[in-house]
Amino acid sequence: MSIETLTAAVRNIPDFPIKGIQFKDITTLFQSPSHLRELSDILYERYKKKGITKVVGIESRGFFMGPQLAVRLNAGFVPIRKPGKLPYKVIEEKYTKEYGEDTIQIHEDALTKEDVVLIHDDLLATGGTMVAAHKLVKKMEVKKIYINFLIELEALHGRSLFPDEVELDTILRFEI
């Protein structure tokens, strides 16, 4: 299967959630066993030699492929969630979105200085949530951080928000 086949399987929903947005629906990829297996294989092949000890998934779509990848890499899985969703002591990062401020949190003991971390989410658009997740994980002084998305909307230039030393990778790319 090719990247082109996976790209073609993503459903485009015009004017969702608001008029003017072209929503990329990835549920079509997850409904097909062959597409899901291919995504899993691509992610595994890209990260199997990186020494990943923890995969961090961002609520909630980072929870789709994140745990599966963690299992294949023999790594742990750590969720980053919205406030009030994690039961133990947390550290948090506030960030600005197009329409206000938001906050994400992680358990204070979820990562150690020995961890090599892959932060995973479904979509790189404007980049705000992942920038906050990167800052949050960086506060924990881990050894190395990799960032991965299933999809990148290149026209929104979210990639430009990350320092050059951040190894950021996407599987499928759309202009918009």
PDB file of C-alpha atoms in Angstrom:
ATOM      1  CA  MET A   1       0.000   0.000   0.000  1.00  0.00           C
ATOM      2  CA  SER A   2       1.236   3.496  -0.738  1.00  0.00           C
ATOM      3  CA  ILE A   3       1.086   6.865   0.976  1.00  0.00           C
ATOM      4  CA  GLU A   4      -1.090   7.949  -1.950  1.00  0.00           C
ATOM      5  CA  THR A   5      -3.607   5.178  -1.151  1.00  0.00           C
ATOM      6  CA  LEU A   6      -3.745   6.246   2.502  1.00  0.00           C
ATOM      7  CA  THR A   7      -4.080   9.905   1.512  1.00  0.00           C
ATOM      8  CA  ALA A   8      -6.950   9.089  -0.843  1.00  0.00           C
ATOM      9  CA  ALA A   9      -8.728   7.225   1.985  1.00  0.00           C
ATOM     10  CA  VAL A  10      -8.969  10.353   4.157  1.00  0.00           C
ATOM     11  CA  ARG A  11     -12.462  11.783   3.888  1.00  0.00           C
ATOM     12  CA  ASN A  12     -12.786  15.532   3.321  1.00  0.00           C
ATOM     13  CA  ILE A  13     -15.742  17.160   5.102  1.00  0.00           C
ATOM     14  CA  PRO A  14     -16.396  20.709   3.843  1.00  0.00           C
ATOM     15  CA  ASP A  15     -17.543  23.400   6.263  1.00  0.00           C
ATOM     16  CA  PHE A  16     -16.940  21.338   9.420  1.00  0.00           C
ATOM     17  CA  PRO A  17     -16.911  22.243  12.253  1.00  0.00           C
ATOM     18  CA  ILE A  18     -17.513  25.744  10.877  1.00  0.00           C
ATOM     19  CA  LYS A  19     -17.995  27.233   7.421  1.00  0.00           C
ATOM     20  CA  GLY A  20     -14.740  27.510   5.478  1.00  0.00           C
ATOM     21  CA  ILE A  21     -12.951  24.608   7.201  1.00  0.00           C
ATOM     22  CA  GLN A  22     -12.093  21.510   5.179  1.00  0.00           C
ATOM     23  CA  PHE A  23     -12.061  18.851   7.912  1.00  0.00           C
ATOM     24  CA  LYS A  24      -9.804  15.831   7.334  1.00  0.00           C
ATOM     25  CA  ASP A  25     -11.687  12.818   8.678  1.00  0.00           C
ATOM     26  CA  ILE A  26      -9.218  10.058   9.550  1.00  0.00           C
ATOM     27  CA  THR A  27     -11.841   7.651  10.872  1.00  0.00           C
ATOM     28  CA  THR A  28     -11.936   6.169   7.372  1.00  0.00           C
ATOM     29  CA  LEU A  29      -8.321   5.085   7.866  1.00  0.00           C
ATOM     30  CA  PHE A  30      -9.162   3.363  11.148  1.00  0.00           C
ATOM     31  CA  GLN A  31     -12.220   1.566   9.744  1.00  0.00           C
ATOM     32  CA  SER A  32     -10.106  -0.350   7.236  1.00  0.00           C
ATOM     33  CA  PRO A  33      -7.932  -3.115   8.727  1.00  0.00           C
ATOM     34  CA  SER A  34      -5.417  -2.784   5.893  1.00  0.00           C
ATOM     35  CA  HIS A  35      -5.133   1.008   6.284  1.00  0.00           C
ATOM     36  CA  LEU A  36      -4.817   0.716  10.053  1.00  0.00           C
ATOM     37  CA  ARG A  37      -2.121  -1.946   9.710  1.00  0.00           C
ATOM     38  CA  GLU A  38      -0.253   0.177   7.171  1.00  0.00           C
ATOM     39  CA  LEU A  39      -0.305   3.236   9.448  1.00  0.00           C
ATOM     40  CA  SER A  40       0.917   1.097  12.322  1.00  0.00           C
ATOM     41  CA  ASP A  41       3.703  -0.385  10.192  1.00  0.00           C
ATOM     42  CA  ILE A  42       4.821   3.034   8.901  1.00  0.00           C
ATOM     43  CA  LEU A  43       4.981   4.473  12.415  1.00  0.00           C
ATOM     44  CA  TYR A  44       6.814   1.438  13.746  1.00  0.00           C
ATOM     45  CA  GLU A  45       9.384   1.468  10.931  1.00  0.00           C
ATOM     46  CA  ARG A  46      10.102   5.180  11.461  1.00  0.00           C
ATOM     47  CA  TYR A  47      10.692   4.871  15.199  1.00  0.00           C
ATOM     48  CA  LYS A  48      11.859   1.308  15.920  1.00  0.00           C
ATOM     49  CA  LYS A  49      15.549   2.279  16.094  1.00  0.00           C
ATOM     50  CA  LYS A  50      15.130   5.551  18.025  1.00  0.00           C
ATOM     51  CA  GLY A  51      15.156   4.030  21.520  1.00  0.00           C
ATOM     52  CA  ILE A  52      11.677   5.331  22.363  1.00  0.00           C
ATOM     53  CA  THR A  53      10.751   4.534  25.974  1.00  0.00           C
ATOM     54  CA  LYS A  54       7.459   6.459  26.133  1.00  0.00           C
ATOM     55  CA  VAL A  55       4.866   7.460  23.565  1.00  0.00           C
ATOM     56  CA  VAL A  56       2.913  10.520  24.688  1.00  0.00           C
ATOM     57  CA  GLY A  57      -0.518  10.968  23.113  1.00  0.00           C
ATOM     58  CA  ILE A  58      -2.475  14.224  23.144  1.00  0.00           C
ATOM     59  CA  GLU A  59      -6.159  14.056  24.067  1.00  0.00           C
ATOM     60  CA  SER A  60      -8.012  12.662  22.366  1.00  0.00           C
ATOM     61  CA  ARG A  61      -6.982  11.777  18.837  1.00  0.00           C
ATOM     62  CA  GLY A  62      -3.415  11.071  19.929  1.00  0.00           C
ATOM     63  CA  PHE A  63      -4.974   8.152  21.777  1.00  0.00           C
ATOM     64  CA  PHE A  64      -5.929   6.375  18.517  1.00  0.00           C
ATOM     65  CA  MET A  65      -2.506   5.259  17.310  1.00  0.00           C
ATOM     66  CA  GLY A  66      -0.358   6.207  20.314  1.00  0.00           C
ATOM     67  CA  PRO A  67      -1.027   3.136  22.498  1.00  0.00           C
ATOM     68  CA  GLN A  68      -0.750   0.772  19.541  1.00  0.00           C
ATOM     69  CA  LEU A  69       2.617   2.263  18.608  1.00  0.00           C
ATOM     70  CA  ALA A  70       3.788   2.107  22.228  1.00  0.00           C
ATOM     71  CA  VAL A  71       3.025  -1.620  22.349  1.00  0.00           C
ATOM     72  CA  ARG A  72       4.928  -2.271  19.107  1.00  0.00           C
ATOM     73  CA  LEU A  73       7.917  -0.239  20.342  1.00  0.00           C
ATOM     74  CA  ASN A  74       7.866  -1.966  23.747  1.00  0.00           C
ATOM     75  CA  ALA A  75       7.393   1.468  25.308  1.00  0.00           C
ATOM     76  CA  GLY A  76       4.966   2.934  27.801  1.00  0.00           C
ATOM     77  CA  PHE A  77       2.067   5.187  26.866  1.00  0.00           C
ATOM     78  CA  VAL A  78       1.440   8.525  28.605  1.00  0.00           C
ATOM     79  CA  PRO A  79      -1.645  10.676  28.030  1.00  0.00           C
ATOM     80  CA  ILE A  80      -1.641  14.461  27.896  1.00  0.00           C
ATOM     81  CA  ARG A  81      -5.117  15.602  28.857  1.00  0.00           C
ATOM     82  CA  LYS A  82      -7.278  18.616  29.488  1.00  0.00           C
ATOM     83  CA  PRO A  83      -7.598  19.867  33.080  1.00  0.00           C
ATOM     84  CA  GLY A  84      -9.495  17.698  35.543  1.00  0.00           C
ATOM     85  CA  LYS A  85      -9.059  14.449  33.591  1.00  0.00           C
ATOM     86  CA  LEU A  86      -5.926  13.051  35.273  1.00  0.00           C
ATOM     87  CA  PRO A  87      -6.325  11.684  38.818  1.00  0.00           C
ATOM     88  CA  TYR A  88      -2.828  12.318  40.232  1.00  0.00           C
ATOM     89  CA  LYS A  89      -0.614  15.390  40.661  1.00  0.00           C
ATOM     90  CA  VAL A  90      -0.020  17.163  37.359  1.00  0.00           C
ATOM     91  CA  ILE A  91       2.107  19.772  35.712  1.00  0.00           C
ATOM     92  CA  GLU A  92       0.492  21.922  33.071  1.00  0.00           C
ATOM     93  CA  GLU A  93       1.098  24.218  30.146  1.00  0.00           C
ATOM     94  CA  LYS A  94      -1.203  27.034  29.091  1.00  0.00           C
ATOM     95  CA  TYR A  95      -1.341  28.104  25.468  1.00  0.00           C
ATOM     96  CA  THR A  96      -3.249  30.474  23.226  1.00  0.00           C
ATOM     97  CA  LYS A  97      -5.617  29.218  20.554  1.00  0.00           C
ATOM     98  CA  GLU A  98      -7.372  31.147  17.821  1.00  0.00           C
ATOM     99  CA  TYR A  99     -10.359  31.742  20.092  1.00  0.00           C
ATOM    100  CA  GLY A 100      -8.877  31.911  23.598  1.00  0.00           C
ATOM    101  CA  GLU A 101      -6.603  30.145  26.046  1.00  0.00           C
ATOM    102  CA  ASP A 102      -6.403  26.450  26.822  1.00  0.00           C
ATOM    103  CA  THR A 103      -4.415  24.198  29.151  1.00  0.00           C
ATOM    104  CA  ILE A 104      -3.010  20.679  28.919  1.00  0.00           C
ATOM    105  CA  GLN A 105      -1.674  18.513  31.726  1.00  0.00           C
ATOM    106  CA  ILE A 106       0.499  15.465  32.346  1.00  0.00           C
ATOM    107  CA  HIS A 107       1.113  13.460  35.516  1.00  0.00           C
ATOM    108  CA  GLU A 108       4.161  14.865  37.267  1.00  0.00           C
ATOM    109  CA  ASP A 109       5.777  11.396  37.468  1.00  0.00           C
ATOM    110  CA  ALA A 110       4.875  10.197  33.951  1.00  0.00           C
ATOM    111  CA  LEU A 111       8.328  10.807  32.452  1.00  0.00           C
ATOM    112  CA  THR A 112      11.895  10.648  33.729  1.00  0.00           C
ATOM    113  CA  LYS A 113      15.211  12.133  32.670  1.00  0.00           C
ATOM    114  CA  GLU A 114      16.069   8.754  31.143  1.00  0.00           C
ATOM    115  CA  ASP A 115      13.083   8.691  28.787  1.00  0.00           C
ATOM    116  CA  VAL A 116      13.238   9.068  25.022  1.00  0.00           C
ATOM    117  CA  VAL A 117       9.811  10.390  24.104  1.00  0.00           C
ATOM    118  CA  LEU A 118       7.694  10.383  20.974  1.00  0.00           C
ATOM    119  CA  ILE A 119       4.816  12.874  21.211  1.00  0.00           C
ATOM    120  CA  HIS A 120       2.051  11.786  18.853  1.00  0.00           C
ATOM    121  CA  ASP A 121      -1.129  13.451  17.614  1.00  0.00           C
ATOM    122  CA  ASP A 122      -3.346  13.143  14.578  1.00  0.00           C
ATOM    123  CA  LEU A 123      -3.057  16.554  12.927  1.00  0.00           C
ATOM    124  CA  LEU A 124      -0.569  19.382  12.550  1.00  0.00           C
ATOM    125  CA  ALA A 125      -2.523  22.503  11.601  1.00  0.00           C
ATOM    126  CA  THR A 126      -1.578  25.724  13.383  1.00  0.00           C
ATOM    127  CA  GLY A 127       0.599  23.794  15.857  1.00  0.00           C
ATOM    128  CA  GLY A 128      -0.478  25.427  19.126  1.00  0.00           C
ATOM    129  CA  THR A 129      -1.418  22.294  21.058  1.00  0.00           C
ATOM    130  CA  MET A 130       1.726  20.400  20.065  1.00  0.00           C
ATOM    131  CA  VAL A 131       3.960  23.373  20.885  1.00  0.00           C
ATOM    132  CA  ALA A 132       2.405  23.349  24.365  1.00  0.00           C
ATOM    133  CA  ALA A 133       2.848  19.555  24.613  1.00  0.00           C
ATOM    134  CA  HIS A 134       6.493  19.887  23.562  1.00  0.00           C
ATOM    135  CA  LYS A 135       7.066  22.564  26.246  1.00  0.00           C
ATOM    136  CA  LEU A 136       5.330  20.381  28.826  1.00  0.00           C
ATOM    137  CA  VAL A 137       7.455  17.326  28.032  1.00  0.00           C
ATOM    138  CA  LYS A 138      10.603  19.463  27.854  1.00  0.00           C
ATOM    139  CA  LYS A 139       9.935  20.681  31.428  1.00  0.00           C
ATOM    140  CA  MET A 140      10.400  17.061  32.507  1.00  0.00           C
ATOM    141  CA  GLU A 141      14.003  17.101  31.204  1.00  0.00           C
ATOM    142  CA  VAL A 142      13.748  13.897  29.167  1.00  0.00           C
ATOM    143  CA  LYS A 143      16.728  12.706  27.087  1.00  0.00           C
ATOM    144  CA  LYS A 144      15.184  13.278  23.663  1.00  0.00           C
ATOM    145  CA  ILE A 145      11.852  14.304  22.150  1.00  0.00           C
ATOM    146  CA  TYR A 146      10.480  13.278  18.758  1.00  0.00           C
ATOM    147  CA  ILE A 147       7.187  14.595  17.380  1.00  0.00           C
ATOM    148  CA  ASN A 148       4.852  12.803  14.978  1.00  0.00           C
ATOM    149  CA  PHE A 149       1.525  13.538  13.318  1.00  0.00           C
ATOM    150  CA  LEU A 150      -0.572  11.383  11.018  1.00  0.00           C
ATOM    151  CA  ILE A 151      -1.537  14.431   8.907  1.00  0.00           C
ATOM    152  CA  GLU A 152      -0.011  17.827   8.211  1.00  0.00           C
ATOM    153  CA  LEU A 153      -1.905  20.748   6.684  1.00  0.00           C
ATOM    154  CA  GLU A 154       1.103  22.393   5.062  1.00  0.00           C
ATOM    155  CA  ALA A 155      -0.568  25.691   4.123  1.00  0.00           C
ATOM    156  CA  LEU A 156      -1.045  26.545   7.818  1.00  0.00           C
ATOM    157  CA  HIS A 157       2.740  26.414   8.475  1.00  0.00           C
ATOM    158  CA  GLY A 158       2.438  24.809  11.929  1.00  0.00           C
ATOM    159  CA  ARG A 159       5.853  23.205  11.443  1.00  0.00           C
ATOM    160  CA  SER A 160       7.504  26.642  11.527  1.00  0.00           C
ATOM    161  CA  LEU A 161       6.664  27.030  15.243  1.00  0.00           C
ATOM    162  CA  PHE A 162       9.135  24.331  16.267  1.00  0.00           C
ATOM    163  CA  PRO A 163      12.870  24.854  16.757  1.00  0.00           C
ATOM    164  CA  ASP A 164      15.119  23.339  14.072  1.00  0.00           C
ATOM    165  CA  GLU A 165      16.477  20.733  16.499  1.00  0.00           C
ATOM    166  CA  VAL A 166      13.016  19.194  16.947  1.00  0.00           C
ATOM    167  CA  GLU A 167      12.674  16.074  14.825  1.00  0.00           C
ATOM    168  CA  LEU A 168       9.110  16.414  13.500  1.00  0.00           C
ATOM    169  CA  ASP A 169       7.583  13.923  11.101  1.00  0.00           C
ATOM    170  CA  THR A 170       4.213  13.497   9.400  1.00  0.00           C
ATOM    171  CA  ILE A 171       2.856  10.622   7.347  1.00  0.00           C
ATOM    172  CA  LEU A 172       0.224  12.283   5.151  1.00  0.00           C
ATOM    173  CA  ARG A 173       0.416  15.840   3.853  1.00  0.00           C
ATOM    174  CA  PHE A 174      -2.338  18.038   2.491  1.00  0.00           C
ATOM    175  CA  GLU A 175      -2.046  21.565   1.168  1.00  0.00           C
ATOM    176  CA  ILE A 176      -5.278  22.417   3.016  1.00  0.00           C
TER     177      ILE A 176
END
